[in-house]
mmCIF file of C-alpha atoms in Angstrom:
data_model
loop_
_atom_site.group_PDB
_atom_site.id
_atom_site.type_symbol
_atom_site.label_atom_id
_atom_site.label_comp_id
_atom_site.label_asym_id
_atom_site.label_seq_id
_atom_site.Cartn_x
_atom_site.Cartn_y
_atom_site.Cartn_z
ATOM 1 C CA MET A 1 24.175 44.843 -30.900
ATOM 2 C CA ALA A 2 22.641 42.443 -33.175
ATOM 3 C CA ASN A 3 23.133 39.556 -30.876
ATOM 4 C CA GLY A 4 21.722 41.596 -27.916
ATOM 5 C CA SER A 5 18.706 42.537 -29.849
ATOM 6 C CA GLY A 6 18.163 38.847 -30.797
ATOM 7 C CA ASP A 7 18.545 37.700 -27.120
ATOM 8 C CA LEU A 8 15.945 40.337 -25.912
ATOM 9 C CA THR A 9 13.555 39.330 -28.631
ATOM 10 C CA GLU A 10 14.073 35.613 -27.702
ATOM 11 C CA ASP A 11 13.381 36.406 -23.951
ATOM 12 C CA ARG A 12 10.264 38.358 -24.731
ATOM 13 C CA GLY A 13 8.999 35.470 -26.856
ATOM 14 C CA ALA A 14 9.591 32.992 -24.056
ATOM 15 C CA THR A 15 7.864 35.151 -21.642
ATOM 16 C CA LYS A 16 4.831 35.573 -23.804
ATOM 17 C CA SER A 17 4.686 31.911 -24.349
ATOM 18 C CA LYS A 18 4.756 31.273 -20.643
ATOM 19 C CA VAL A 19 2.028 33.800 -19.944
ATOM 20 C CA SER A 20 -0.076 32.142 -22.852
ATOM 21 C CA GLU A 21 0.212 28.795 -21.007
ATOM 22 C CA LEU A 22 -0.981 30.279 -17.747
ATOM 23 C CA LEU A 23 -4.011 31.860 -19.458
ATOM 24 C CA GLU A 24 -5.018 28.411 -21.022
ATOM 25 C CA LEU A 25 -7.916 26.310 -19.705
ATOM 26 C CA GLN A 26 -8.567 22.709 -20.465
ATOM 27 C CA SER A 27 -11.800 21.530 -22.039
ATOM 28 C CA SER A 28 -12.698 19.780 -18.763
ATOM 29 C CA ASP A 29 -12.281 22.882 -16.739
ATOM 30 C CA HIS A 30 -15.486 24.428 -15.593
ATOM 31 C CA PRO A 31 -16.637 26.836 -12.721
ATOM 32 C CA GLY A 32 -18.495 23.981 -10.788
ATOM 33 C CA MET A 33 -15.274 21.943 -10.225
ATOM 34 C CA VAL A 34 -14.284 21.027 -6.642
ATOM 35 C CA LEU A 35 -10.544 20.551 -6.504
ATOM 36 C CA VAL A 36 -10.138 19.168 -2.860
ATOM 37 C CA SER A 37 -12.239 16.530 -0.932
ATOM 38 C CA THR A 38 -12.615 18.395 2.350
ATOM 39 C CA PRO A 39 -13.895 21.883 2.235
ATOM 40 C CA LEU A 40 -12.595 24.694 4.305
ATOM 41 C CA ASN A 41 -14.506 25.025 7.556
ATOM 42 C CA GLY A 42 -12.468 27.610 9.428
ATOM 43 C CA ARG A 43 -10.639 25.036 11.563
ATOM 44 C CA ASN A 44 -8.764 23.100 8.827
ATOM 45 C CA TYR A 45 -7.055 25.998 7.076
ATOM 46 C CA MET A 46 -3.545 24.590 7.045
ATOM 47 C CA ALA A 47 -4.495 21.227 5.529
ATOM 48 C CA TRP A 48 -6.994 22.767 3.168
ATOM 49 C CA SER A 49 -4.475 25.403 1.896
ATOM 50 C CA ARG A 50 -1.948 22.684 1.301
ATOM 51 C CA ALA A 51 -4.364 20.525 -0.772
ATOM 52 C CA MET A 52 -5.537 23.703 -2.660
ATOM 53 C CA ARG A 53 -2.052 24.586 -3.504
ATOM 54 C CA ILE A 54 -1.315 21.198 -4.930
ATOM 55 C CA ALA A 55 -4.399 21.116 -6.986
ATOM 56 C CA LEU A 56 -3.848 24.648 -8.523
ATOM 57 C CA GLY A 57 -0.300 23.753 -9.159
ATOM 58 C CA ALA A 58 -1.257 20.693 -11.042
ATOM 59 C CA LYS A 59 -3.466 22.931 -13.326
ATOM 60 C CA MET A 60 -0.586 25.561 -13.561
ATOM 61 C CA LYS A 61 -2.874 28.279 -11.928
ATOM 62 C CA LEU A 62 -0.847 28.723 -8.725
ATOM 63 C CA GLY A 63 0.322 32.088 -9.758
ATOM 64 C CA PHE A 64 -3.269 33.441 -9.664
ATOM 65 C CA ILE A 65 -3.369 33.058 -5.733
ATOM 66 C CA THR A 66 0.244 33.961 -5.016
ATOM 67 C CA GLY A 67 0.158 37.071 -7.000
ATOM 68 C CA LYS A 68 2.924 36.217 -9.583
ATOM 69 C CA CYS A 69 0.472 36.147 -12.525
ATOM 70 C CA VAL A 70 -0.514 39.847 -12.242
ATOM 71 C CA ARG A 71 -3.429 41.356 -13.791
ATOM 72 C CA PRO A 72 -2.660 42.848 -17.186
ATOM 73 C CA ASP A 73 -3.781 46.412 -18.404
ATOM 74 C CA GLU A 74 -7.224 46.589 -19.493
ATOM 75 C CA ASN A 75 -5.992 47.549 -23.062
ATOM 76 C CA SER A 76 -3.872 44.548 -23.273
ATOM 77 C CA ASP A 77 -4.713 41.550 -25.661
ATOM 78 C CA ASP A 78 -4.347 39.231 -22.624
ATOM 79 C CA PHE A 79 -6.796 41.091 -20.296
ATOM 80 C CA GLU A 80 -9.902 39.267 -21.327
ATOM 81 C CA LYS A 81 -8.106 35.735 -21.189
ATOM 82 C CA TRP A 82 -6.679 36.642 -17.656
ATOM 83 C CA MET A 83 -10.091 37.675 -16.324
ATOM 84 C CA ARG A 84 -11.493 34.459 -17.629
ATOM 85 C CA VAL A 85 -9.024 32.160 -15.928
ATOM 86 C CA ASP A 86 -9.058 34.470 -12.755
ATOM 87 C CA CYS A 87 -12.820 33.945 -12.496
ATOM 88 C CA MET A 88 -12.245 30.234 -12.868
ATOM 89 C CA VAL A 89 -9.848 30.006 -10.150
ATOM 90 C CA THR A 90 -12.028 32.148 -7.893
ATOM 91 C CA SER A 91 -14.992 29.781 -8.642
ATOM 92 C CA TRP A 92 -12.783 26.772 -7.641
ATOM 93 C CA LEU A 93 -11.794 28.377 -4.351
ATOM 94 C CA LEU A 94 -15.488 29.289 -3.471
ATOM 95 C CA ASN A 95 -16.517 25.754 -4.396
ATOM 96 C CA SER A 96 -13.952 24.516 -1.824
ATOM 97 C CA ILE A 97 -15.235 26.526 1.125
ATOM 98 C CA SER A 98 -18.007 25.334 3.382
ATOM 99 C CA LYS A 99 -21.477 26.636 2.762
ATOM 100 C CA ASP A 100 -21.728 27.920 6.277
ATOM 101 C CA ILE A 101 -18.980 30.583 5.657
ATOM 102 C CA VAL A 102 -18.734 30.964 1.844
ATOM 103 C CA ASP A 103 -21.168 33.854 1.660
ATOM 104 C CA ALA A 104 -18.754 36.096 3.274
ATOM 105 C CA PHE A 105 -16.260 35.883 0.449
ATOM 106 C CA LEU A 106 -18.570 36.265 -2.559
ATOM 107 C CA TYR A 107 -17.490 39.918 -3.353
ATOM 108 C CA THR A 108 -13.797 39.554 -3.453
ATOM 109 C CA ALA A 109 -12.317 41.285 -6.613
ATOM 110 C CA SER A 110 -9.855 38.434 -7.602
ATOM 111 C CA ALA A 111 -8.418 35.037 -6.738
ATOM 112 C CA HIS A 112 -5.446 36.566 -5.256
ATOM 113 C CA ASP A 113 -7.702 38.846 -2.999
ATOM 114 C CA LEU A 114 -9.725 35.819 -1.935
ATOM 115 C CA TRP A 115 -6.702 33.910 -1.065
ATOM 116 C CA THR A 116 -5.307 36.735 0.966
ATOM 117 C CA GLU A 117 -8.504 37.319 2.984
ATOM 118 C CA LEU A 118 -8.741 33.544 3.755
ATOM 119 C CA GLU A 119 -5.081 33.472 5.008
ATOM 120 C CA GLN A 120 -5.654 36.528 7.199
ATOM 121 C CA ARG A 121 -8.843 35.266 8.666
ATOM 122 C CA PHE A 122 -8.216 31.636 9.237
ATOM 123 C CA GLY A 123 -4.282 31.382 9.132
ATOM 124 C CA GLU A 124 -3.059 31.102 12.631
ATOM 125 C CA CYS A 125 0.142 32.450 14.084
ATOM 126 C CA ASN A 126 2.832 29.743 13.959
ATOM 127 C CA GLY A 127 3.600 29.887 17.744
ATOM 128 C CA PRO A 128 0.357 28.486 19.161
ATOM 129 C CA LEU A 129 -0.067 26.083 16.269
ATOM 130 C CA LEU A 130 3.343 24.629 16.805
ATOM 131 C CA TYR A 131 2.696 24.317 20.386
ATOM 132 C CA GLN A 132 -0.528 22.411 19.671
ATOM 133 C CA ILE A 133 1.108 20.060 17.230
ATOM 134 C CA GLN A 134 4.107 19.334 19.448
ATOM 135 C CA ARG A 135 1.820 18.608 22.370
ATOM 136 C CA GLU A 136 -0.289 16.216 20.341
ATOM 137 C CA ILE A 137 2.804 14.377 19.148
ATOM 138 C CA ALA A 138 4.108 14.065 22.700
ATOM 139 C CA SER A 139 0.877 12.670 23.959
ATOM 140 C CA ILE A 140 -0.248 10.420 21.145
ATOM 141 C CA SER A 141 -0.391 6.638 21.693
ATOM 142 C CA GLN A 142 -1.691 3.733 19.691
ATOM 143 C CA GLY A 143 -4.487 2.675 22.057
ATOM 144 C CA ALA A 144 -7.308 1.116 20.159
ATOM 145 C CA LEU A 145 -6.036 2.117 16.829
ATOM 146 C CA SER A 146 -4.384 -0.202 14.390
ATOM 147 C CA VAL A 147 -0.823 0.131 13.472
ATOM 148 C CA THR A 148 -1.732 1.679 10.181
ATOM 149 C CA GLY A 149 -4.103 4.189 11.802
ATOM 150 C CA TYR A 150 -1.688 5.142 14.508
ATOM 151 C CA PHE A 151 1.200 5.712 12.065
ATOM 152 C CA THR A 152 -1.141 7.686 9.698
ATOM 153 C CA LYS A 153 -2.226 10.028 12.559
ATOM 154 C CA LEU A 154 1.301 10.532 13.669
ATOM 155 C CA LYS A 155 2.703 11.196 10.245
ATOM 156 C CA GLN A 156 -0.071 13.832 9.663
ATOM 157 C CA LEU A 157 1.201 15.676 12.701
ATOM 158 C CA TRP A 158 4.831 15.424 11.508
ATOM 159 C CA ASP A 159 3.837 16.792 7.993
ATOM 160 C CA GLU A 160 2.102 19.720 9.636
ATOM 161 C CA LEU A 161 5.024 20.386 11.901
ATOM 162 C CA THR A 162 7.385 20.363 8.882
ATOM 163 C CA TYR A 163 5.101 22.588 6.768
ATOM 164 C CA LEU A 164 5.151 25.175 9.626
ATOM 165 C CA ALA A 165 8.893 24.745 10.619
ATOM 166 C CA PRO A 166 10.593 23.204 7.559
ATOM 167 C CA VAL A 167 14.057 21.660 7.985
ATOM 168 C CA PRO A 168 16.654 23.316 5.999
ATOM 169 C CA HIS A 169 17.995 21.273 2.995
ATOM 170 C CA CYS A 170 21.432 21.800 1.474
ATOM 171 C CA ASN A 171 24.460 19.666 0.921
ATOM 172 C CA CYS A 172 26.310 20.920 3.933
ATOM 173 C CA GLU A 173 27.342 18.700 6.867
ATOM 174 C CA TYR A 174 25.099 20.696 9.366
ATOM 175 C CA SER A 175 22.029 20.196 7.234
ATOM 176 C CA ARG A 176 22.581 16.488 7.098
ATOM 177 C CA THR A 177 23.005 16.352 10.833
ATOM 178 C CA VAL A 178 19.656 18.204 11.331
ATOM 179 C CA VAL A 179 17.834 15.786 9.049
ATOM 180 C CA ASP A 180 19.298 12.732 10.704
ATOM 181 C CA TYR A 181 18.206 14.184 14.133
ATOM 182 C CA ALA A 182 14.663 14.831 12.817
ATOM 183 C CA THR A 183 14.480 11.351 11.377
ATOM 184 C CA SER A 184 15.655 9.652 14.676
ATOM 185 C CA ASN A 185 13.273 11.756 16.647
ATOM 186 C CA GLN A 186 10.287 10.579 14.550
ATOM 187 C CA LEU A 187 11.459 6.909 15.028
ATOM 188 C CA MET A 188 11.514 7.304 18.859
ATOM 189 C CA GLN A 189 8.074 9.037 18.959
ATOM 190 C CA PHE A 190 6.485 6.275 16.793
ATOM 191 C CA LEU A 191 8.045 3.470 19.072
ATOM 192 C CA MET A 192 7.043 5.188 22.312
ATOM 193 C CA GLY A 193 3.339 5.327 21.431
ATOM 194 C CA LEU A 194 3.052 1.676 20.398
ATOM 195 C CA ASN A 195 1.084 -0.761 22.562
ATOM 196 C CA ASP A 196 3.166 -3.156 24.841
ATOM 197 C CA ILE A 197 2.369 -6.134 22.786
ATOM 198 C CA TYR A 198 5.019 -4.939 20.457
ATOM 199 C CA ASP A 199 7.727 -4.851 23.145
ATOM 200 C CA HIS A 200 9.816 -7.558 21.541
ATOM 201 C CA VAL A 201 9.836 -5.991 18.092
ATOM 202 C CA ARG A 202 10.518 -2.496 19.561
ATOM 203 C CA ASN A 203 13.516 -3.813 21.430
ATOM 204 C CA GLN A 204 14.806 -5.542 18.390
ATOM 205 C CA ILE A 205 14.564 -2.161 16.411
ATOM 206 C CA LEU A 206 16.242 -0.217 19.272
ATOM 207 C CA VAL A 207 19.345 -2.506 19.301
ATOM 208 C CA THR A 208 19.773 -2.280 15.476
ATOM 209 C CA ASP A 209 22.840 -0.454 14.553
ATOM 210 C CA PRO A 210 22.461 1.832 12.757
ATOM 211 C CA LEU A 211 18.849 2.462 13.629
ATOM 212 C CA PRO A 212 16.359 2.107 10.625
ATOM 213 C CA ASN A 213 14.326 4.961 9.468
ATOM 214 C CA VAL A 214 10.664 5.282 10.731
ATOM 215 C CA ASN A 215 9.258 3.875 7.533
ATOM 216 C CA LYS A 216 11.283 0.741 7.843
ATOM 217 C CA ALA A 217 10.283 0.371 11.452
ATOM 218 C CA TYR A 218 6.673 0.812 10.622
ATOM 219 C CA SER A 219 6.968 -1.885 8.009
ATOM 220 C CA MET A 220 8.374 -4.300 10.657
ATOM 221 C CA ILE A 221 5.661 -3.530 13.180
ATOM 222 C CA LEU A 222 2.918 -3.939 10.397
ATOM 223 C CA ARG A 223 4.334 -7.330 9.672
ATOM 224 C CA VAL A 224 4.086 -8.384 13.249
ATOM 225 C CA GLU A 225 0.526 -7.114 13.500
ATOM 226 C CA LYS A 226 -0.595 -9.091 10.442
ATOM 227 C CA GLN A 227 0.950 -12.175 11.784
ATOM 228 C CA ARG A 228 -0.834 -11.781 15.060
ATOM 229 C CA GLN A 229 -4.183 -11.358 13.273
ATOM 230 C CA ILE A 230 -3.531 -14.503 11.380
ATOM 231 C CA ASN A 231 -2.725 -16.509 14.432
ATOM 232 C CA LEU A 232 -5.783 -15.086 16.141
ATOM 233 C CA SER A 233 -8.153 -16.008 13.338
ATOM 234 C CA LEU A 234 -6.582 -19.534 13.214
ATOM 235 C CA HIS A 235 -7.075 -19.942 17.072
ATOM 236 C CA GLU A 236 -10.731 -18.831 16.963
ATOM 237 C CA GLY A 237 -11.209 -21.149 14.097
ATOM 238 C CA ASN A 238 -9.869 -24.174 16.066
ATOM 239 C CA GLU A 239 -11.893 -23.165 19.004
ATOM 240 C CA GLY A 240 -15.130 -22.932 16.921
ATOM 241 C CA ALA A 241 -14.335 -26.493 15.476
ATOM 242 C CA ALA A 242 -13.791 -27.966 18.882
ATOM 243 C CA MET A 243 -16.999 -26.405 20.224
ATOM 244 C CA PHE A 244 -18.767 -27.930 17.161
ATOM 245 C CA THR A 245 -17.325 -31.316 17.622
ATOM 246 C CA ARG A 246 -18.234 -31.334 21.320
ATOM 247 C CA ALA A 247 -21.735 -30.275 20.523
ATOM 248 C CA GLY A 248 -22.031 -33.048 18.026
ATOM 249 C CA ALA A 249 -20.801 -35.675 20.378
ATOM 250 C CA TYR A 250 -23.105 -34.281 23.120
ATOM 251 C CA LYS A 251 -26.055 -34.557 20.774
ATOM 252 C CA LYS A 252 -24.997 -37.994 19.718
ATOM 253 C CA ASP A 253 -24.701 -39.180 23.255
ATOM 254 C CA GLY A 254 -28.151 -37.792 24.083
ATOM 255 C CA GLN A 255 -29.621 -39.656 21.104
ATOM 256 C CA ASN A 256 -27.882 -42.792 22.162
ATOM 257 C CA LYS A 257 -29.433 -42.542 25.629
ATOM 258 C CA SER A 258 -32.827 -41.787 24.156
ATOM 259 C CA ASP A 259 -32.516 -44.850 21.827
ATOM 260 C CA PHE A 260 -31.475 -47.030 24.928
ATOM 261 C CA LYS A 261 -34.500 -45.800 26.790
ATOM 262 C CA LYS A 262 -36.838 -46.551 23.791
ATOM 263 C CA ARG A 263 -35.312 -50.108 23.308
ATOM 264 C CA ASN A 264 -35.639 -50.984 27.022
ATOM 265 C CA PHE A 265 -39.121 -49.560 27.500
ATOM 266 C CA VAL A 266 -41.899 -52.249 27.356
ATOM 267 C CA ASP A 267 -45.515 -51.297 27.341
ATOM 268 C CA LYS A 268 -46.938 -54.314 29.279
ATOM 269 C CA LYS A 269 -50.458 -53.333 28.322
ATOM 270 C CA ASN A 270 -49.908 -54.710 24.901
ATOM 271 C CA LEU A 271 -48.496 -57.954 26.070
ATOM 272 C CA ARG A 272 -50.465 -61.324 26.384
ATOM 273 C CA CYS A 273 -49.322 -64.561 27.671
ATOM 274 C CA ASP A 274 -50.108 -67.535 25.430
ATOM 275 C CA ASN A 275 -49.738 -69.980 28.351
ATOM 276 C CA CYS A 276 -52.255 -68.428 30.883
ATOM 277 C CA ASN A 277 -54.132 -66.257 28.433
ATOM 278 C CA ARG A 278 -53.632 -63.115 30.651
ATOM 279 C CA SER A 279 -52.678 -59.698 29.680
ATOM 280 C CA GLY A 280 -49.841 -57.596 31.174
ATOM 281 C CA HIS A 281 -46.976 -60.263 30.677
ATOM 282 C CA ASP A 282 -45.840 -62.734 28.188
ATOM 283 C CA ARG A 283 -44.630 -66.353 28.283
ATOM 284 C CA SER A 284 -41.074 -65.310 29.319
ATOM 285 C CA THR A 285 -42.282 -63.854 32.692
ATOM 286 C CA CYS A 286 -45.400 -66.160 33.397
ATOM 287 C CA PHE A 287 -45.576 -67.093 36.912
ATOM 288 C CA LYS A 288 -47.256 -70.464 36.083
ATOM 289 C CA ILE A 289 -44.163 -71.457 34.194
ATOM 290 C CA HIS A 290 -41.268 -69.794 36.220
ATOM 291 C CA GLY A 291 -42.875 -69.658 39.540
ATOM 292 C CA ILE A 292 -43.739 -66.666 41.708
ATOM 293 C CA PRO A 293 -40.590 -64.459 42.325
ATOM 294 C CA ASP A 294 -39.713 -62.957 45.720
ATOM 295 C CA TRP A 295 -40.514 -59.370 44.652
ATOM 296 C CA TYR A 296 -44.023 -60.297 43.774
ATOM 297 C CA LYS A 297 -44.357 -61.874 47.265
ATOM 298 C CA ASP A 298 -42.977 -58.673 48.850
ATOM 299 C CA LEU A 299 -45.329 -56.530 46.843
ATOM 300 C CA THR A 300 -48.310 -58.735 48.026
ATOM 301 C CA GLU A 301 -47.144 -58.262 51.477
ATOM 302 C CA GLN A 302 -47.166 -54.481 51.130
ATOM 303 C CA ARG A 303 -50.590 -54.533 49.672
ATOM 304 C CA LYS A 304 -51.927 -56.533 52.692
ATOM 305 C CA LYS A 305 -50.367 -53.961 55.025
ATOM 306 C CA ASP A 306 -51.921 -51.085 53.158
ATOM 307 C CA GLY A 307 -55.274 -52.831 53.142
ATOM 308 C CA THR A 308 -55.132 -53.505 56.828
ATOM 309 C CA GLY A 309 -54.219 -49.941 57.821
ATOM 310 C CA GLY A 310 -50.455 -50.140 57.325
ATOM 311 C CA GLU A 311 -48.130 -47.276 56.562
ATOM 312 C CA PHE A 312 -47.690 -48.073 52.866
ATOM 313 C CA SER A 313 -50.039 -45.886 51.036
ATOM 314 C CA MET A 314 -51.904 -46.566 47.693
ATOM 315 C CA SER A 315 -49.950 -43.753 46.024
ATOM 316 C CA LYS A 316 -46.711 -45.586 46.845
ATOM 317 C CA LEU A 317 -48.108 -48.815 45.483
ATOM 318 C CA VAL A 318 -49.094 -47.068 42.226
ATOM 319 C CA THR A 319 -45.770 -45.543 41.891
ATOM 320 C CA ILE A 320 -44.047 -48.959 42.304
ATOM 321 C CA GLU A 321 -46.426 -50.582 39.735
ATOM 322 C CA LEU A 322 -45.568 -47.737 37.273
ATOM 323 C CA LYS A 323 -41.786 -48.205 37.859
ATOM 324 C CA LEU A 324 -42.146 -51.914 37.334
ATOM 325 C CA ARG A 325 -43.666 -51.473 33.906
ATOM 326 C CA LEU A 326 -40.753 -49.299 32.762
ATOM 327 C CA ILE A 327 -37.936 -51.618 33.811
ATOM 328 C CA PRO A 328 -36.831 -54.951 32.365
ATOM 329 C CA PRO A 329 -38.134 -58.164 34.124
ATOM 330 C CA LEU A 330 -34.635 -59.218 35.346
ATOM 331 C CA MET A 331 -34.265 -55.793 37.275
ATOM 332 C CA GLN A 332 -37.626 -55.753 38.968
ATOM 333 C CA HIS A 333 -36.635 -57.692 41.960
ATOM 334 C CA GLN A 334 -33.586 -55.421 42.523
ATOM 335 C CA SER A 335 -35.630 -52.207 41.992
ATOM 336 C CA LEU A 336 -38.364 -53.102 44.596
ATOM 337 C CA ARG A 337 -35.749 -53.886 47.298
ATOM 338 C CA LEU A 338 -34.034 -50.615 46.853
#
């Protein structure tokens, strides 16, 4: 009897100690805390409830929404402590609800009642939700998404599906077979939605025996994507350098042509011959020294024709004279004949 009484006393002490831990609050806890990043808006209940359970579990306050931490009698020594913690959990829940709908839940009696009402109002029946998730998984493809973005979106759907219809876990052979099938199915779904540029890696994965899990396949595809990005950046860099080089060569060629024109242009107005003391030429082209060239004789004939009513107009003569001023002396004869 003594041993039995001692065990009972020990159990009661352990239970009381556990209850005391649940009724404790940290110094950092306050009613204005927001435990989840995305508030409940009525359409994201499943993801929100999952995040909220994780946050409350980390603070050892999950029992206040599941009903395991029941309200003590008002005459109990723990009643005030329980009310304090329950009000704190209720505040955390209200802070995590969108401002558009939170007013409808301000008058709930406890955190457990608030959680139950949210579940009844926004928790969907598993059937339609399972259908929607399965349909999204069947139709999803990478498209314009990166490999990381595509895999993240697909994994979110897998997690939601597992949350609604969890795979049984035990040590029996049947359970391992079910888990292997689910893992293989996820791998195929991931590979089917990839873009065609990953065909070679996809084929390599499919012929691997045994098949890798989906995380290993994702890692392989991700390495290929990063390698493609590196090659693309190098190619773009080479093209840019080539265009810059061509532009520099074109600019240099244009500058050379400009310099050539500047070097070959002679303004004959500034010339003066020291032999005949006339302007418009120098000693190297003086007719009195070198004789009258054929092109000048032809020009004189054209002037005579124009002066006697010929077809050669004054405008043409002016054009020829201007051109003669712009070309080297040795080319003047050829230019006139052309």
